[in-house]
Short mmCIF file of C-alpha atoms in Angstrom, two decimals:
data_model
loop_
_atom_site.label_atom_id
_atom_site.label_comp_id
_atom_site.label_asym_id
_atom_site.label_seq_id
_atom_site.Cartn_x
_atom_site.Cartn_y
_atom_site.Cartn_z
CA MET A 12 -134.94 -54.20 112.20
CA LEU A 13 -138.50 -55.51 111.87
CA VAL A 14 -138.97 -53.63 108.59
CA ILE A 15 -135.73 -55.07 107.23
CA ARG A 16 -136.72 -58.61 108.23
CA LEU A 17 -140.13 -58.23 106.61
CA SER A 18 -138.65 -56.86 103.38
CA ASN A 19 -136.15 -59.75 103.27
CA LYS A 20 -138.99 -62.21 103.82
CA HIS A 21 -140.95 -60.62 100.98
CA ASN A 22 -137.92 -60.82 98.66
CA LYS A 23 -137.60 -64.54 99.36
CA THR A 24 -141.32 -65.13 98.91
CA ILE A 25 -141.58 -63.64 95.43
CA ASN A 26 -138.87 -66.05 94.22
CA HIS A 27 -141.48 -68.79 94.60
CA TYR A 28 -144.01 -66.93 92.43
CA PHE A 29 -142.20 -65.00 89.69
CA SER A 30 -139.49 -65.82 87.17
CA ASN A 31 -138.56 -62.13 86.80
CA THR A 32 -138.29 -60.29 90.11
CA GLU A 33 -137.08 -56.93 88.83
CA GLY A 34 -139.17 -54.14 90.32
CA LYS A 35 -140.89 -56.55 92.68
CA LYS A 36 -138.38 -56.63 95.53
CA MET A 37 -138.59 -54.35 98.55
CA ASN A 38 -134.96 -53.32 98.95
CA TRP A 39 -136.18 -49.72 98.87
CA VAL A 40 -137.89 -50.27 102.24
CA ARG A 41 -134.61 -51.26 103.86
CA ASN A 42 -132.76 -48.32 102.29
CA LEU A 43 -135.41 -45.82 103.33
CA SER A 44 -135.48 -47.26 106.85
CA ILE A 45 -131.74 -46.78 107.19
CA LEU A 46 -132.05 -43.24 105.85
CA ALA A 47 -134.93 -42.47 108.22
CA PHE A 48 -132.85 -43.72 111.15
CA ALA A 49 -129.94 -41.50 110.12
CA VAL A 50 -132.21 -38.47 109.82
CA SER A 51 -133.76 -39.24 113.23
CA VAL A 52 -130.32 -39.26 114.80
CA ALA A 53 -129.60 -35.92 113.12
CA ALA A 54 -132.90 -34.50 114.40
CA ILE A 55 -132.04 -35.56 117.96
CA ALA A 56 -128.65 -33.90 117.59
CA PHE A 57 -130.31 -30.68 116.44
CA ALA A 58 -132.70 -30.81 119.40
CA LEU A 59 -129.79 -31.19 121.81
CA LEU A 60 -128.07 -28.16 120.32
CA GLY A 61 -131.00 -26.08 121.44
CA ARG A 62 -132.93 -23.16 120.00
CA SER A 63 -130.13 -20.71 120.68
CA TYR A 64 -127.90 -22.46 118.16
CA PHE A 65 -130.42 -21.97 115.37
CA VAL A 66 -130.72 -18.23 115.91
CA HIS A 67 -127.72 -17.91 113.63
CA HIS A 68 -128.42 -21.12 111.64
CA ASN A 69 -132.06 -20.79 110.59
CA LEU A 70 -131.60 -22.88 107.47
CA SER A 71 -130.49 -25.85 109.58
CA LEU A 72 -134.06 -26.20 110.85
CA LEU A 73 -135.18 -27.07 107.34
CA ILE A 74 -132.88 -30.06 106.99
CA PRO A 75 -134.85 -32.60 109.07
CA SER A 76 -138.15 -31.40 107.61
CA ILE A 77 -136.92 -31.73 104.04
CA PHE A 78 -135.50 -35.19 104.70
CA PHE A 79 -138.63 -36.53 106.40
CA THR A 80 -140.92 -35.01 103.78
CA THR A 81 -138.87 -36.66 101.04
CA ILE A 82 -138.90 -40.01 102.83
CA PHE A 83 -142.67 -39.94 103.37
CA PHE A 84 -143.18 -39.07 99.70
CA LEU A 85 -140.95 -41.94 98.56
CA ILE A 86 -142.66 -44.40 100.90
CA GLY A 87 -146.07 -43.41 99.52
CA TYR A 88 -144.90 -43.49 95.91
CA LYS A 89 -143.04 -46.79 96.12
CA GLY A 90 -145.71 -48.32 98.33
CA ASN A 91 -148.38 -47.54 95.75
CA MET A 92 -146.31 -49.25 93.07
CA GLN A 93 -145.64 -52.23 95.35
CA ARG A 94 -149.36 -52.70 95.98
CA GLU A 95 -149.71 -54.25 92.54
CA ILE A 96 -147.24 -56.98 93.52
CA PHE A 97 -149.17 -57.80 96.69
CA GLU A 98 -152.38 -57.97 94.65
CA MET A 99 -150.71 -60.45 92.29
CA LEU A 100 -149.62 -62.62 95.22
CA TYR A 101 -153.10 -62.46 96.75
CA GLU A 102 -154.76 -63.43 93.47
CA GLN A 103 -152.39 -66.35 93.02
CA GLU A 104 -153.05 -67.60 96.54
CA GLU A 105 -156.81 -67.44 95.88
CA ASP A 106 -156.40 -69.39 92.65
CA ASN A 107 -154.22 -71.86 94.49
CA ALA A 108 -156.87 -72.41 97.16
CA ASP A 109 -159.60 -73.08 94.58
CA LYS A 110 -157.72 -75.82 92.74
CA GLU A 111 -157.55 -79.47 93.57
CA ILE A 112 -154.15 -81.06 94.05
CA SER A 113 -153.35 -83.25 91.08
CA ASP A 114 -153.95 -86.97 91.59
CA SER A 115 -151.01 -87.72 89.30
CA PRO A 116 -148.10 -89.59 90.89
CA GLU A 117 -145.18 -87.35 91.80
CA ASN A 118 -142.93 -88.95 89.18
CA ASP A 119 -145.55 -88.31 86.48
CA LEU A 120 -145.89 -84.66 87.49
CA LYS A 121 -142.11 -84.29 87.48
CA THR A 122 -141.98 -85.78 83.97
CA ARG A 123 -144.63 -83.38 82.74
CA LEU A 124 -142.89 -80.44 84.41
CA LEU A 125 -139.60 -81.28 82.70
CA LYS A 126 -141.39 -81.69 79.35
CA LEU A 127 -143.00 -78.30 79.80
CA PHE A 128 -139.57 -76.71 80.27
CA GLU A 129 -137.29 -78.82 78.11
CA HIS A 130 -139.62 -79.49 75.15
CA ASP A 131 -142.20 -76.70 75.24
CA LYS A 132 -139.68 -74.16 76.58
CA ILE A 133 -142.20 -72.33 78.70
CA TYR A 134 -139.32 -70.47 80.35
CA GLN A 135 -139.16 -68.26 77.24
CA VAL A 136 -142.35 -66.55 78.41
CA ASN A 137 -141.04 -63.20 79.62
CA GLU A 138 -143.25 -62.68 82.67
CA LEU A 139 -143.66 -66.35 83.52
CA ARG A 140 -145.37 -66.99 86.86
CA ILE A 141 -145.75 -70.20 88.77
CA SER A 142 -149.53 -69.87 88.32
CA THR A 143 -149.01 -70.22 84.55
CA VAL A 144 -147.09 -73.45 85.09
CA CYS A 145 -149.82 -74.71 87.42
CA GLU A 146 -152.49 -74.04 84.81
CA SER A 147 -150.49 -75.92 82.17
CA LEU A 148 -150.04 -78.93 84.47
CA LEU A 149 -153.53 -78.78 86.01
CA THR A 150 -152.28 -78.60 89.57
CA ASN A 151 -151.73 -75.95 92.26
CA ARG A 152 -148.86 -73.78 93.42
CA THR A 153 -148.20 -75.63 96.66
CA TYR A 154 -147.66 -78.91 94.87
CA ILE A 155 -145.43 -77.45 92.15
CA SER A 156 -143.37 -75.47 94.67
CA LYS A 157 -142.84 -78.58 96.80
CA LEU A 158 -141.81 -80.60 93.76
CA ILE A 159 -139.28 -77.98 92.62
CA ASN A 160 -137.95 -77.44 96.15
CA ASP A 161 -137.62 -81.14 97.01
CA GLU A 162 -136.55 -82.61 93.67
CA PHE A 163 -134.32 -79.83 92.38
CA GLU A 164 -133.44 -78.01 95.63
CA MET A 165 -134.36 -74.66 94.07
CA ASN A 166 -137.12 -72.11 94.26
CA PHE A 167 -139.23 -71.31 91.20
CA ASN A 168 -137.14 -68.31 90.19
CA GLU A 169 -133.89 -70.30 90.29
CA PHE A 170 -135.48 -73.22 88.41
CA VAL A 171 -136.66 -71.00 85.55
CA ASN A 172 -133.42 -69.02 85.35
CA LYS A 173 -131.39 -72.23 85.09
CA TYR A 174 -133.17 -73.04 81.83
CA ARG A 175 -132.96 -69.47 80.60
CA VAL A 176 -129.19 -69.38 81.11
CA GLU A 177 -128.78 -72.69 79.27
CA GLU A 178 -130.81 -71.29 76.37
CA ALA A 179 -128.66 -68.17 76.35
CA LYS A 180 -125.49 -70.28 76.35
CA GLN A 181 -126.68 -72.15 73.28
CA LEU A 182 -127.27 -68.87 71.47
CA LEU A 183 -123.87 -67.55 72.55
CA LEU A 184 -122.20 -70.75 71.33
CA SER A 185 -123.88 -70.87 67.92
CA ARG A 186 -121.69 -70.37 64.88
CA GLU A 187 -123.53 -67.17 64.09
CA ASN A 188 -123.38 -65.99 67.71
CA ASN A 189 -121.61 -62.74 66.85
CA LYS A 190 -124.63 -61.44 64.98
CA PHE A 191 -126.91 -61.84 68.00
CA THR A 192 -127.09 -58.78 70.24
CA MET A 193 -127.36 -59.21 73.99
CA GLU A 194 -130.85 -57.71 73.79
CA TYR A 195 -131.92 -60.42 71.33
CA ILE A 196 -130.39 -63.23 73.39
CA ALA A 197 -131.97 -61.93 76.61
CA GLN A 198 -135.37 -61.74 74.92
CA GLN A 199 -135.11 -65.20 73.36
CA ALA A 200 -134.10 -66.73 76.67
CA GLY A 201 -137.05 -65.11 78.46
CA PHE A 202 -135.31 -62.44 80.51
CA GLY A 203 -137.05 -59.14 81.13
CA SER A 204 -133.99 -57.00 80.39
CA VAL A 205 -130.32 -57.16 79.48
CA ALA A 206 -129.42 -56.05 83.00
CA SER A 207 -131.39 -58.93 84.51
CA PHE A 208 -129.88 -61.34 81.97
CA SER A 209 -126.31 -60.25 82.77
CA ARG A 210 -126.87 -60.39 86.53
CA VAL A 211 -128.43 -63.86 86.54
CA PHE A 212 -125.96 -65.24 84.00
CA LYS A 213 -123.01 -64.10 86.12
CA GLU A 214 -124.59 -65.50 89.30
CA ILE A 215 -124.91 -68.95 87.69
CA GLU A 216 -121.85 -69.09 85.42
CA GLY A 217 -119.51 -66.79 87.34
CA ILE A 218 -118.86 -64.72 84.22
CA THR A 219 -120.79 -62.12 82.21
CA PRO A 220 -122.45 -63.15 78.91
CA GLY A 221 -120.06 -60.92 76.97
CA LYS A 222 -116.99 -62.49 78.58
CA TYR A 223 -118.48 -65.96 78.06
CA ARG A 224 -118.95 -65.35 74.32
CA GLU A 225 -115.48 -63.86 74.03
CA LYS A 226 -113.98 -66.87 75.81
CA GLN A 227 -115.80 -69.30 73.53
CA ASN A 228 -114.73 -67.39 70.42
CA ASN A 229 -111.11 -67.54 71.53
CA SER A 230 -111.35 -71.29 72.04
CA PHE A 231 -112.54 -71.74 68.44
CA GLU A 232 -109.54 -69.91 67.02
#
């Protein structure tokens, strides 16, 4: 349970740092923990059966070993990949600690934040991080996170994706929308992949991008 709580906490935390969270979440930890628990139960069951049972079922002894070996390999492999994410978070926290909080009034910072997204369209940067926004506005992560959380009642990931979905909707609604592939629209809106684009679009609009375009085309006829 502790592992699951920690992985859920991590998944929530990265939403405050990254606009694209694909490959950065730790759902694999929860899944492997559940699998490890299931294998442990099976191992206990085998132990209760006793050595006499395995005299005629020698191959059964290999099952727990194979499962645990596989799990340990996956934990090491995925953990090594995840280390890069933790290093990113650590670097951003260090940068955050070194910067002064902007002396600009909150309303002025909000205005500049909206300009950065609505006019400069910084959300189109594929791997946009909150540290990039902080550098553009000359402030730190804590201040920007608080502003987005308090003023817009969203985390950074949700804030960025709101703009990306609106950009995608404009492309889907354009008169030449049928010539744009989903890959092109996802890229132009700033999403890391079509799968991420479709998932986020459906979460916000309640419909897939393809169905949304089809619905709009039917309304024009």
